[in-house]
Short mmCIF file of C-alpha atoms and ligand atoms in Angstrom, two decimals:
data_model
loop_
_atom_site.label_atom_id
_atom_site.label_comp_id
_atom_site.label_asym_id
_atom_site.label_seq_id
_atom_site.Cartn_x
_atom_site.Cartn_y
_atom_site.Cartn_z
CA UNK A 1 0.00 0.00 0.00
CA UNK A 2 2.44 2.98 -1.37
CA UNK A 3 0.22 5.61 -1.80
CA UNK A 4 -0.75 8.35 0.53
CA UNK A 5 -4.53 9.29 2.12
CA UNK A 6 -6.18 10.88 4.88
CA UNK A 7 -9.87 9.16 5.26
CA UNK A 8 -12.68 10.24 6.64
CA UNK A 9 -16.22 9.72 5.69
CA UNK A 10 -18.84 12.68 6.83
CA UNK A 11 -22.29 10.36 6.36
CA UNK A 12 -24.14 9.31 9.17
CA UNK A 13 -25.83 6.07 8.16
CA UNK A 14 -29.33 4.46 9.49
CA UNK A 15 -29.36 0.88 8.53
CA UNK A 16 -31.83 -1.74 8.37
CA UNK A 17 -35.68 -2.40 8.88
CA UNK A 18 -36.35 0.18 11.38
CA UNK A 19 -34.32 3.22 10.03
CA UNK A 20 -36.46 5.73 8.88
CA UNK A 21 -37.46 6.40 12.57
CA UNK A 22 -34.40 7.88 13.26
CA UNK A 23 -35.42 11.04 10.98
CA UNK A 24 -36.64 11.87 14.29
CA UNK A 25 -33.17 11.82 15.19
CA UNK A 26 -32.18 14.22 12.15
CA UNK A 27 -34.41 16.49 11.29
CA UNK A 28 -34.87 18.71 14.42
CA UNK A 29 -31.06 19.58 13.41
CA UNK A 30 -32.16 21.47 10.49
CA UNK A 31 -34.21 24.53 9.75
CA UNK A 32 -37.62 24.22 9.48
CA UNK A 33 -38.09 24.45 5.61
CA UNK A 34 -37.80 20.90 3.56
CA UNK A 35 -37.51 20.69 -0.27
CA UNK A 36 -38.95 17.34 -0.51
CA UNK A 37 -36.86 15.83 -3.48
CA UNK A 38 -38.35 12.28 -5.02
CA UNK A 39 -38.78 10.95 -8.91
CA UNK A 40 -41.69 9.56 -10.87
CA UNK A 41 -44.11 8.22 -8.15
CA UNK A 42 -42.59 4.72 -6.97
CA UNK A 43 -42.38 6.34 -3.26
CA UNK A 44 -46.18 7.16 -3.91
CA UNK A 45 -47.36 3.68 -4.57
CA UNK A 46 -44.96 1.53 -2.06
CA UNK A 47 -46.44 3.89 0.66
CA UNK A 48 -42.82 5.26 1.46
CA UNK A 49 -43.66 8.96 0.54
CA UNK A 50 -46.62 9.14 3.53
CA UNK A 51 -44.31 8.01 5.86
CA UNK A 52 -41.89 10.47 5.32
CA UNK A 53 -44.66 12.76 5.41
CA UNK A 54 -46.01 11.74 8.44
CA UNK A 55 -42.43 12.20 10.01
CA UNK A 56 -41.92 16.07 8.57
CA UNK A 57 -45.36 16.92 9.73
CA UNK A 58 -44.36 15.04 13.49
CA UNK A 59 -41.08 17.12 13.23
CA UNK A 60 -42.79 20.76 12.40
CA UNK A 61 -41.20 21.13 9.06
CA UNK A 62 -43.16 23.09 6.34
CA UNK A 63 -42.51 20.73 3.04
CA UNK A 64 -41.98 22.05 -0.37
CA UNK A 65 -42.57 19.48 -2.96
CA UNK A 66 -40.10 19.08 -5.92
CA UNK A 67 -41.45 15.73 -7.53
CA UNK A 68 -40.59 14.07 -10.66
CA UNK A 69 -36.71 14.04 -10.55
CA UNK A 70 -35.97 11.67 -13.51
CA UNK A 71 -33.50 8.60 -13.66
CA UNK A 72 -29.91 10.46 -15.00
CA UNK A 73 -31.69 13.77 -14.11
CA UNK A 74 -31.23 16.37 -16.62
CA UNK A 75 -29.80 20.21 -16.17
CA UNK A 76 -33.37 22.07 -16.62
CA UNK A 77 -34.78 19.76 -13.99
CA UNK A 78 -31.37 20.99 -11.82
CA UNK A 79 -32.47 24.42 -12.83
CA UNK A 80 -36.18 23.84 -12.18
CA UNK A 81 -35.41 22.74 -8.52
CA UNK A 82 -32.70 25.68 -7.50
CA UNK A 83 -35.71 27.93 -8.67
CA UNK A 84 -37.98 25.91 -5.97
CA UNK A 85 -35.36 25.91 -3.31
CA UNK A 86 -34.77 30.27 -3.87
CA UNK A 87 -38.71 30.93 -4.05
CA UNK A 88 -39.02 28.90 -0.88
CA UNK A 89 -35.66 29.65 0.93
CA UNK A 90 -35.38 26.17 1.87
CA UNK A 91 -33.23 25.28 4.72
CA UNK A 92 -33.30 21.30 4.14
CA UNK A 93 -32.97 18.57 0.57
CA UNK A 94 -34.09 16.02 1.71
CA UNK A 95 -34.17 12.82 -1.43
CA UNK A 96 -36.06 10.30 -1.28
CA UNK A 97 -35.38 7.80 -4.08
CA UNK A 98 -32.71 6.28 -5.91
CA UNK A 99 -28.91 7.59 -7.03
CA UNK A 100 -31.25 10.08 -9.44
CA UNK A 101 -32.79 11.90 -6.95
CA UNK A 102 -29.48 12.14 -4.35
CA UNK A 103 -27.43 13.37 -6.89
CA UNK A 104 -30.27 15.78 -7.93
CA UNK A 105 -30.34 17.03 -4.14
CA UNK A 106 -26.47 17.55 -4.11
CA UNK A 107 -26.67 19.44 -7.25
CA UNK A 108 -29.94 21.53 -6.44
CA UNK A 109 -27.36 22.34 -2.68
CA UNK A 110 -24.72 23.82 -4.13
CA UNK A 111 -26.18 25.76 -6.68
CA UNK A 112 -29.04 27.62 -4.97
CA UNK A 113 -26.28 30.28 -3.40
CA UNK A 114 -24.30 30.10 -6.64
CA UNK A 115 -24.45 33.23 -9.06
CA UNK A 116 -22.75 30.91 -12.03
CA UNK A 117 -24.41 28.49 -14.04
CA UNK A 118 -24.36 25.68 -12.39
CA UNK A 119 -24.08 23.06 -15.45
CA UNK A 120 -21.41 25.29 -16.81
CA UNK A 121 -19.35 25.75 -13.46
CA UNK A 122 -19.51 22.41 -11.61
CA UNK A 123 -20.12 20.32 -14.94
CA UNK A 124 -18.24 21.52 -18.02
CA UNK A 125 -15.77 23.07 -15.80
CA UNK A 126 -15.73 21.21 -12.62
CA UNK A 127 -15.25 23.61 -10.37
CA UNK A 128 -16.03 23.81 -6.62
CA UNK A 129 -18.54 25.29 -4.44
CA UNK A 130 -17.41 28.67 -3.09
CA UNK A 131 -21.09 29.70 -2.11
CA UNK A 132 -23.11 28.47 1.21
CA UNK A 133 -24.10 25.14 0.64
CA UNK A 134 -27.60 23.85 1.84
CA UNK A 135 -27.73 20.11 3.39
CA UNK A 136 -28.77 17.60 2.03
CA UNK A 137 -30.08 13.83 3.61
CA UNK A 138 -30.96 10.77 1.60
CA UNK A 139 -33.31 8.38 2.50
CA UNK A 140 -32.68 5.58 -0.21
CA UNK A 141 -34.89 2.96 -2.38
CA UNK A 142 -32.64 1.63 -4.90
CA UNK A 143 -28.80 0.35 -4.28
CA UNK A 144 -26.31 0.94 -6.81
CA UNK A 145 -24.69 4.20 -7.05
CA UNK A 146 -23.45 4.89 -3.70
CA UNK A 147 -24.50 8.43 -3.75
CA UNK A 148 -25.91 7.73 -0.14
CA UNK A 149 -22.60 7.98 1.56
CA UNK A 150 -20.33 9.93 -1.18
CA UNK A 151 -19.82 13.29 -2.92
CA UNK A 152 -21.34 12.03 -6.70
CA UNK A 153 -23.58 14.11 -8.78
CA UNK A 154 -23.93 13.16 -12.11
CA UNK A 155 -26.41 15.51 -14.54
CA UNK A 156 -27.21 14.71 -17.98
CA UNK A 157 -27.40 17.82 -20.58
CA UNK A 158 -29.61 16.64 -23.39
CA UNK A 159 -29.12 18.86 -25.68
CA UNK A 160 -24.93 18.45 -25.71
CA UNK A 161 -25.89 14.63 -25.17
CA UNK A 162 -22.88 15.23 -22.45
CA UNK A 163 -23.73 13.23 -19.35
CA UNK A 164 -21.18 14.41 -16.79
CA UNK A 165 -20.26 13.53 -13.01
CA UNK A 166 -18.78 15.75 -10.45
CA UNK A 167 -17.80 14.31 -7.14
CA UNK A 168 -17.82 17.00 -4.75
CA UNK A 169 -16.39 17.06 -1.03
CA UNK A 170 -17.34 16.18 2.71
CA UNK A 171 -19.50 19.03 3.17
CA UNK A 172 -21.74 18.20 -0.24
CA UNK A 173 -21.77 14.48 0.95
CA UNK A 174 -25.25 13.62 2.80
CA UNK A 175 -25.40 14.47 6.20
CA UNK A 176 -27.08 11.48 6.55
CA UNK A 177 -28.32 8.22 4.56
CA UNK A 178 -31.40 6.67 5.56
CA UNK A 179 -31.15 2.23 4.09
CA UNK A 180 -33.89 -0.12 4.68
CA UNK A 181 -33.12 -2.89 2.87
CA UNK A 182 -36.97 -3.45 2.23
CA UNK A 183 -37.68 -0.58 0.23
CA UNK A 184 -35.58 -2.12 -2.72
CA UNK A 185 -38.70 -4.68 -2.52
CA UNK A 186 -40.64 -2.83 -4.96
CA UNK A 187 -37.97 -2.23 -7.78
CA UNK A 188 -38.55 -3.81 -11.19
CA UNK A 189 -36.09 -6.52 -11.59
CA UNK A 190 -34.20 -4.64 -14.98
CA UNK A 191 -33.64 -2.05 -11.68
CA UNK A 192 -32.53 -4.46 -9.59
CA UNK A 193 -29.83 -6.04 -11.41
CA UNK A 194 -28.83 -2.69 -13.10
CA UNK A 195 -27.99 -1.56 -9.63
CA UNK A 196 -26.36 -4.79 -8.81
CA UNK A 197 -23.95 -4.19 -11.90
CA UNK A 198 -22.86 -0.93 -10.89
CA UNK A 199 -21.90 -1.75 -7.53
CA UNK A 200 -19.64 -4.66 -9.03
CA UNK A 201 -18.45 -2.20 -11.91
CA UNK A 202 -17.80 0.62 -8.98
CA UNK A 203 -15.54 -2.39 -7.24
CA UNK A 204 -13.96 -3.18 -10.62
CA UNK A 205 -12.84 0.76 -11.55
CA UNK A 206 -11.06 0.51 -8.35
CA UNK A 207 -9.52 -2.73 -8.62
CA UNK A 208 -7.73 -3.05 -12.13
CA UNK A 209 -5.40 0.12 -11.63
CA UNK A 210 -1.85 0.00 -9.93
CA UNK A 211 0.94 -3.11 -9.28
CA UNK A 212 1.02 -2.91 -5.67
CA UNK A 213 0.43 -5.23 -2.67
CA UNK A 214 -2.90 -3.60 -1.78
CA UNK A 215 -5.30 -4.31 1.51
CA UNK A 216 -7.80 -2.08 -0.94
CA UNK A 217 -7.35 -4.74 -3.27
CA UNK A 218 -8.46 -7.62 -1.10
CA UNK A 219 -11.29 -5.64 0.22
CA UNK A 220 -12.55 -5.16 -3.04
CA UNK A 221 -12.12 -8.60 -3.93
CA UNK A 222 -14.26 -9.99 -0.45
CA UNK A 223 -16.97 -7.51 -1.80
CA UNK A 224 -17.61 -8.57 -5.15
CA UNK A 225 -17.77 -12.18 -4.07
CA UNK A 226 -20.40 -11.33 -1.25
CA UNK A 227 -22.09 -8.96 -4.47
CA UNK A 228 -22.28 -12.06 -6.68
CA UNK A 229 -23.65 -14.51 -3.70
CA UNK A 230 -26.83 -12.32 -2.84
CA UNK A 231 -27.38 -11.74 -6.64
CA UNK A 232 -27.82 -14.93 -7.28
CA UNK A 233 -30.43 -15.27 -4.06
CA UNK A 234 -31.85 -11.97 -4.94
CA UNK A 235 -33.00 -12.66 -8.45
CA UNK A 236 -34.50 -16.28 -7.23
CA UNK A 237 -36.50 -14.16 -4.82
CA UNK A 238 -36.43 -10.57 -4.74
CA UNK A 239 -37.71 -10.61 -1.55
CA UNK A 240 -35.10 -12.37 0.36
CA UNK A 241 -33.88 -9.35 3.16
CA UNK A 242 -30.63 -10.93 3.91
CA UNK A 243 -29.70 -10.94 0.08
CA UNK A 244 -31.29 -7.27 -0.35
CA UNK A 245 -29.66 -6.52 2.79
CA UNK A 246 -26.20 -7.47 2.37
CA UNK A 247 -26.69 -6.02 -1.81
CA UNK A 248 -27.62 -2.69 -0.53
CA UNK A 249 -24.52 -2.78 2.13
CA UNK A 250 -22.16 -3.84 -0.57
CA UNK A 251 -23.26 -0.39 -2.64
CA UNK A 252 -22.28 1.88 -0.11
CA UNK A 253 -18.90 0.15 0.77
CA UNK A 254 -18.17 -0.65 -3.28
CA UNK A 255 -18.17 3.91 -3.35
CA UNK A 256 -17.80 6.11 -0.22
CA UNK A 257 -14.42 6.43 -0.95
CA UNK A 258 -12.86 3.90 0.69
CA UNK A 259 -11.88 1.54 -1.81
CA UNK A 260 -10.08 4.58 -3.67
CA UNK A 261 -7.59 4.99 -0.90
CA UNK A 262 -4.11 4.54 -1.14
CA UNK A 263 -3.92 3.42 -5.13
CA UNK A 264 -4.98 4.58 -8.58
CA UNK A 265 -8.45 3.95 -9.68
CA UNK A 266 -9.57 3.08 -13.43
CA UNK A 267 -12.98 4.43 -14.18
CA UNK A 268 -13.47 3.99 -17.96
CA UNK A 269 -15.96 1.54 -18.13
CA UNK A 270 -18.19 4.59 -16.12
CA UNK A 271 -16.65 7.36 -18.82
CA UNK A 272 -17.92 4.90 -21.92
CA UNK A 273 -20.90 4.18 -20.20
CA UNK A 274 -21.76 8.00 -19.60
CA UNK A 275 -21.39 9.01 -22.99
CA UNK A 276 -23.39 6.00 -23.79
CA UNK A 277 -26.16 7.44 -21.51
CA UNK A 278 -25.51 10.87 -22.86
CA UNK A 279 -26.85 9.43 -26.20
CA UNK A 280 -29.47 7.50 -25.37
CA UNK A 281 -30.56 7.91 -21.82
CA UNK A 282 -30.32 4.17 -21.04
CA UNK A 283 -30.54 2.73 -17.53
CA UNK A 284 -26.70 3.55 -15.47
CA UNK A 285 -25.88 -0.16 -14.96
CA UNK A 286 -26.76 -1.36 -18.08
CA UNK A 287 -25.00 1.06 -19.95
CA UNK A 288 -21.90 -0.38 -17.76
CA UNK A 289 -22.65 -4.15 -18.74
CA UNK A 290 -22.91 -3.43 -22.32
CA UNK A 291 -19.61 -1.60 -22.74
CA UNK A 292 -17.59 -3.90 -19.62
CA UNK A 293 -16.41 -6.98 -21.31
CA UNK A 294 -15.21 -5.60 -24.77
CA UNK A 295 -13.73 -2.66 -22.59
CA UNK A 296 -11.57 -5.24 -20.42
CA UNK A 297 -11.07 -8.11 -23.00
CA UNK A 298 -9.33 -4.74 -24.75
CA UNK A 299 -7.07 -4.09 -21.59
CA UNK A 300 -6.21 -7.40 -20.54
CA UNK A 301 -2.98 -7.69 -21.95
CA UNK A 302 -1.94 -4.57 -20.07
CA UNK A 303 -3.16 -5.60 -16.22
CA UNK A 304 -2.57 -9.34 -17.34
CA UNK A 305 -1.79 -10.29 -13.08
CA UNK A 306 -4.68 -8.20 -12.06
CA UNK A 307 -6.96 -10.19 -14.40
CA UNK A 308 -5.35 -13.52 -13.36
CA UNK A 309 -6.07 -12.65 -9.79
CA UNK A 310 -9.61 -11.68 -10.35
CA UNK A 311 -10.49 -15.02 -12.20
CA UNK A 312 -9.15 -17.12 -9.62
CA UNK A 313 -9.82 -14.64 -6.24
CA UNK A 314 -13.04 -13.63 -7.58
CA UNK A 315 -14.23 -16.67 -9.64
CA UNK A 316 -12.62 -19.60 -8.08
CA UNK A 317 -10.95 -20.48 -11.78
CA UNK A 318 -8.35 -23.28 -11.45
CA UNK A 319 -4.73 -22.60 -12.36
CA UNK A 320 -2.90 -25.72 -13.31
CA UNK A 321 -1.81 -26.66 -16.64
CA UNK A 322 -3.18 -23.16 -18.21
CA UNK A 323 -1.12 -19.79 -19.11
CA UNK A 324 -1.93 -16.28 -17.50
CA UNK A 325 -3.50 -15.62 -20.68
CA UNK A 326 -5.73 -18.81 -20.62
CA UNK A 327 -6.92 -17.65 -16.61
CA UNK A 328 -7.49 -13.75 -17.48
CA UNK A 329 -9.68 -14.54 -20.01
CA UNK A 330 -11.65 -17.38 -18.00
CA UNK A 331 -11.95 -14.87 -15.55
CA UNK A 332 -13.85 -12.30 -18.07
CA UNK A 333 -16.22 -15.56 -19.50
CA UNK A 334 -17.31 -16.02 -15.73
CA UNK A 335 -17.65 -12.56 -15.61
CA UNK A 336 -20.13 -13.16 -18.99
CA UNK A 337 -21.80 -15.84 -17.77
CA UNK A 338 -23.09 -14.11 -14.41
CA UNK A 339 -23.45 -10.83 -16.41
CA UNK A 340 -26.39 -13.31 -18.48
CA UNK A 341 -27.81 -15.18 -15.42
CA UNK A 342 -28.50 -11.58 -14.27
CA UNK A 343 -30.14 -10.34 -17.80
CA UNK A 344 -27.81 -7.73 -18.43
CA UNK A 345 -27.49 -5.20 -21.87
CA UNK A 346 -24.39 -6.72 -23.14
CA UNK A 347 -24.52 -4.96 -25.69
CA UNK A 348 -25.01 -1.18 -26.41
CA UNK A 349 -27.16 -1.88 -29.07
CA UNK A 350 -29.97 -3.22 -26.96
CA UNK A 351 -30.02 0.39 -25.42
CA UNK A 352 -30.68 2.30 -28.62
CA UNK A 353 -27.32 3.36 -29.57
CA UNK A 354 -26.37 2.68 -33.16
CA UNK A 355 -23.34 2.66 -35.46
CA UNK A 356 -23.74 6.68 -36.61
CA UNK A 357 -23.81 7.34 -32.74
CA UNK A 358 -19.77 5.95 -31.70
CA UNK A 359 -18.02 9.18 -33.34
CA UNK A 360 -19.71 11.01 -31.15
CA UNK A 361 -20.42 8.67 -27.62
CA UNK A 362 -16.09 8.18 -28.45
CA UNK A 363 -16.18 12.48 -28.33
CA UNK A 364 -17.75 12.70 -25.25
CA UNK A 365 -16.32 9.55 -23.54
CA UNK A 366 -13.50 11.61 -21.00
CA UNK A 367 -10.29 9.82 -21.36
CA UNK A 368 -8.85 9.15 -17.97
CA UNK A 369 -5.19 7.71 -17.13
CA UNK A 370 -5.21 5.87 -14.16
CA UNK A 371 -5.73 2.38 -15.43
CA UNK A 372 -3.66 -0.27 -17.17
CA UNK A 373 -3.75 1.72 -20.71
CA UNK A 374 -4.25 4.92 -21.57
CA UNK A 375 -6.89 4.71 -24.88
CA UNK A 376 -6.49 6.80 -27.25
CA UNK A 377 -10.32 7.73 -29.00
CA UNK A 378 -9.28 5.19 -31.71
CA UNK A 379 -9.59 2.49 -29.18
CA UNK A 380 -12.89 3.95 -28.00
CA UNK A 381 -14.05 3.48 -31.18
CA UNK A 382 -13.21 0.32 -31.57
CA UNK A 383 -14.45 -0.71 -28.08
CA UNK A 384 -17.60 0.93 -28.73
CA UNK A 385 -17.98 -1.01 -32.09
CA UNK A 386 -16.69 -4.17 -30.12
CA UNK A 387 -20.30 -3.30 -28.17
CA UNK A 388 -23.08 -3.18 -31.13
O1 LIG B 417 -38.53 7.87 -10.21
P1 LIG B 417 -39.15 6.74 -9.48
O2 LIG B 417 -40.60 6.62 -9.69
O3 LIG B 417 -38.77 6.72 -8.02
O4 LIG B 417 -38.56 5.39 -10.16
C1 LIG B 417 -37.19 5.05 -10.14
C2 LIG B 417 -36.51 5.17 -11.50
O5 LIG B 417 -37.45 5.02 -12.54
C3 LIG B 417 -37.08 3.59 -9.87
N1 LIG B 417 -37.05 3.27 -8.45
C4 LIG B 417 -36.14 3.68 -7.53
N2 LIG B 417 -36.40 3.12 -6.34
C5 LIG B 417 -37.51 2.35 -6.52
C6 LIG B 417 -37.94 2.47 -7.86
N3 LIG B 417 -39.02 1.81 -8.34
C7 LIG B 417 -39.72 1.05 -7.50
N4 LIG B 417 -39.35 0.87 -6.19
C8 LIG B 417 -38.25 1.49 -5.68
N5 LIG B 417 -37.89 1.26 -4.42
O6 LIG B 417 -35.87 3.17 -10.46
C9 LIG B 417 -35.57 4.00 -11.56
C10 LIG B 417 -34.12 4.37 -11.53
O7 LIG B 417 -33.84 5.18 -10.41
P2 LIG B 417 -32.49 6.02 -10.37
O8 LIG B 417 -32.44 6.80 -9.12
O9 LIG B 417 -32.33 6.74 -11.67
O10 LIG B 417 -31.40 4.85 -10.37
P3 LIG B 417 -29.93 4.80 -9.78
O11 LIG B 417 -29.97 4.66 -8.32
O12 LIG B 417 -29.23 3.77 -10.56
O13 LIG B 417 -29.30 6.24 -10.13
C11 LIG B 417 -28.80 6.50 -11.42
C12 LIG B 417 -28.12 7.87 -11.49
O14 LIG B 417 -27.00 7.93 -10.59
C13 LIG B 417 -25.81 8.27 -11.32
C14 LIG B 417 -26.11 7.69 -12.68
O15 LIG B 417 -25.25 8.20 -13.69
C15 LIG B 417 -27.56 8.08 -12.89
O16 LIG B 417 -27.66 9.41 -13.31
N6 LIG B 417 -24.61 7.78 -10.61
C16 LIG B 417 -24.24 8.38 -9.46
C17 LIG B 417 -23.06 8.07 -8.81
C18 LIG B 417 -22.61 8.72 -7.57
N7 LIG B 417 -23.39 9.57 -6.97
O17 LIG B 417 -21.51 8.47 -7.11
C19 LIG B 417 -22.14 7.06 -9.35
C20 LIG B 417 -22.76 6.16 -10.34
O18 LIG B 417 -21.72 5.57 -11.09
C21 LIG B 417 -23.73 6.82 -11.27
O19 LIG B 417 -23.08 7.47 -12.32
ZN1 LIG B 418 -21.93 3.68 -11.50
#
C-alpha cells in the first residue's frame, strides 16, 4: 500500500428495517423548511412517501414538494429545482429515491447560493462550491450508485448529449443516509440487477489500476464475491432481506471512498458508459454491462496479473496446466456468464445506440489515465464497435 490518504467519511448512516425512525433523530437539526426531493411516483405507490410525510409533519417542518426528478436527471430539472429551493428559501434537501434523486439534491445544494451556471461551473468546468451550501439527507430505495454515503452528482445535458459527473467534497456528501433494505422490494427486476452491476463495476474501476500489494485490493475482492452470492439469491427471490440486505450494504462500501484509498483507480468503463447514456438515456448499470467486457477483453494484456487474480480470487478459476492468458480470459467468461444469469445489456445496441452514434459517444467519452492503458479515442471506437 504505497500511496498516501487521509480518510474520513462525513455520512451518518441508518441501517436496516427500522431506520427511517431515526429522521426523528435528524431532522430537528435542520431549519424548518424541507424541499422534498423524489422521482416519478414509486415512493407514492410503495407507501414510502406518507411516511416520510407523516415524520416532517411530526417534526414541524413546512414541506416544499419538488417531484418528478428523472433517472440520470437532466440540467433544466437541476435548474427547475434551485428555482424551488430560492422561491421557498429552503433550509433542508431532503431525497427520497434512488442515485437520481441524491445526486439531484447535491446538485440543487450547491447551486441555490451560486451566481454561475451551475451546469457550466460544476459540470463543463468542474469547479467547486465557493457559495453556502444547503444540506442535504438521503433516505434511499434503490442500491447501486453509492450516492448515499459519497460526494457524486452526475447531470445529464440533453441537448450536448454530455452526461457528466462531479464528485464533490465532505460538506456536499449527505449528512445522513437513511437504508432499509426493504424498500428495494418494490424495484422492477431490470432495476434491480442494473444496480447490482454498478456496484460490481464501482468495485472493478477501483480494482484493475496500480501493481502494488494492496489491503484495498483484497477488500474489493471480499466484496464482489459477497455482491455475486446475494445476486444470485436476490433474483431467485427478490424478496429475500438478507440478500437485499447485504446487496444494498455492498453499494455503499463498493463507493464512499474507501476503496479509492491509497492506489490509482480506473474508471473507464463509467466514462464509456456515460457518454453511452448521454446518447441514449439508457438505464446507469446497463449502460456499464454493455460496454464492460469488450472494454476489459481490450485491456487485458496490459493488467494481465490483475486479471489472473480476479479469475481465480473472484471466480474460483483453477490454475494448473493453463497460461496467465488462458486464466485472465476465463476470468472475463465467468464474468459473462453471471453478467447473463443476471439479464444484463451486453450490448449497447440493446439500449438504442447505433453505429452513426460511436463518433460522437467516443467524443464525449473523457479519457482518464489511471488504469492499465491509456486509450487513445481510436480504441474507444473500436471498443464501442466491439459493443453493437
Ligand atoms: O422515479 P421513481 O418513480 O422513483 O422510479 C425510479 C426510476 O425510474 C425507480 N425506483 C427507484 N427506487 C424504486 C424504484 N421503483 C420502485 N421501487 C423502488 N424502491 O428506479 C428508476 C431508476 O432510479 P435512479 O435513481 O435513476 O437509479 P440509480 O440509483 O441507478 O441512479 C442513477 C443515477 O446515478 C448516477 C447515474 O449516472 C444516474 O444518473 N450515478 C451516481 C453516482 C454517484 N453519486 O456516485 C455514481 C454512479 O456511477 C452513477 O453514475
Ligand atoms: Zn456507476
Amino acid at each position: 500500500m504505497l500511496g498516501n490518504f487521509s480518510y474520513q467519511n462525513a455520512t451518518k448512516l441508518y441501517f436496516g428495517d427500522n431506520s427511517l425512525q431515526y429522521l426523528n433523530e435528524e431532522l430537528p437539526k435542520y431549519g424548518k423548511t424541507v424541499q422534498l426531493i423524489y422521482g416519478g411516483g414509486s415512493i407514492k405507490k410503495n407507501g414510502l412517501y406518507d411516511e416520510v410525510v407523516a415524520l416532517l409533519k411530526a417534526n414541524n417542518k413546512v414541506i416544499v414538494e419538488d417531484a418528478g426528478v428523472m433517472p440520470n436527471p437532466t440540467v433544466d430539472k437541476l435548474y427547475e429545482g434551485v428555482k424551488i429551493a430560492r422561491d421557498n428559501q429552503v433550509d433542508f434537501l431532503l431525497a427520497v429515491g434512488g442515485g437520481s434523486c441524491c445526486d439531484y439534491a447535491k446538485a440543487v445544494s450547491v447551486s441555490i447560493y451560486c451566481d454561475e451556471d451551475p451546469w457550466e461551473k460544476y459540470y463543463l468546468r468542474g469547479e467547486e462550491p465557493t457559495c453556502k451550501i444547503v444540506p442535504v439527507g438521503c433516505v434511499l430505495t434503490m442500491s447501486g450508485t453509492g450516492s448515499e454515503m459519497n460526494g457524486g452528482s452526475v447531470i445529464t445535458n440533453p441537448v450536448s448529449k454530455l452526461k457528466i459527473g462531479h464528485v464533490f467534497g465532505e460538506d456536499v456528501m449527505p449528512k445522513f443516509s437513511i437504508l432499509n433494505p426493504r424498500y428495494n422490494f418494490s424495484l422492477p427486476k431490470r432495476q434491480m440487477v442494473a444496480g447490482i452491476y454498478d456496484i460490481f463495476s464501482h468495485i472493478c474501476e477501483q480494482y484493475f489500476s496500480g501493481e502494488d500489494d494492496n489491503t484495498t485490493d483484497y477488500l474489493a475482492e471480499a466484496l464482489m464475491k459477497s455482491v455475486v452470492h446475494s445476486s444470485l439469491v436476490a433474483i431467485e427471490n427478490p424478496e429475500d432481506y438478507e440478500a437485499r440486505s447485504n446487496i444494498m450494504w455492498s453499494a455503499t462500501w463498493a463507493l464512499n471512498t474507501l476503496l479509492a484509498k491509497g492506489k490509482t483507480t480506473d474508471w473507464m468503463v463509467h466514462m464509456l458508459g456515460q457518454s453511452v447514456g448521454g446518447f441514449t438515456d439508457a438505464t446507469h448499470g446497463m449502460t456499464l454491462s454493455a460496454v464492460s467486457l469488450p472494454y476489459y477483453r481490450f485491456i487485458l494484456p496490459y493488467g494481465l496479473s490483475k486479471f489472473k487474480r480476479f479469475a481465480t480470487e473472484v471466480w474460483g478459476v483453477r490454475e494448473e496446466g493453463k497460461t496467465d492468458e488462458q486464466i485472465a480470459n476465463e476470468g472475463l467468461k465467468a464474468l459473462e456468464n453471471w453478467m447473463k444469469q443476471l439479464g444484463l445489456a451486453l450490448t449497447i445496441s440493446e439500449l438504442g445506440a447505433t453505429e452513426d452514434m460511436i463518433d460522437g459517444i467516443a467524443e464525449g467519452t473523457f479519457i482518464l489515465d489511471g488504469g492499465y492503458k491509456v486509450l487513445t479515442k481510436e480504441d474507444v471506437k473500436s471498443i464501442l464497435k466491439s459493443s453493437l
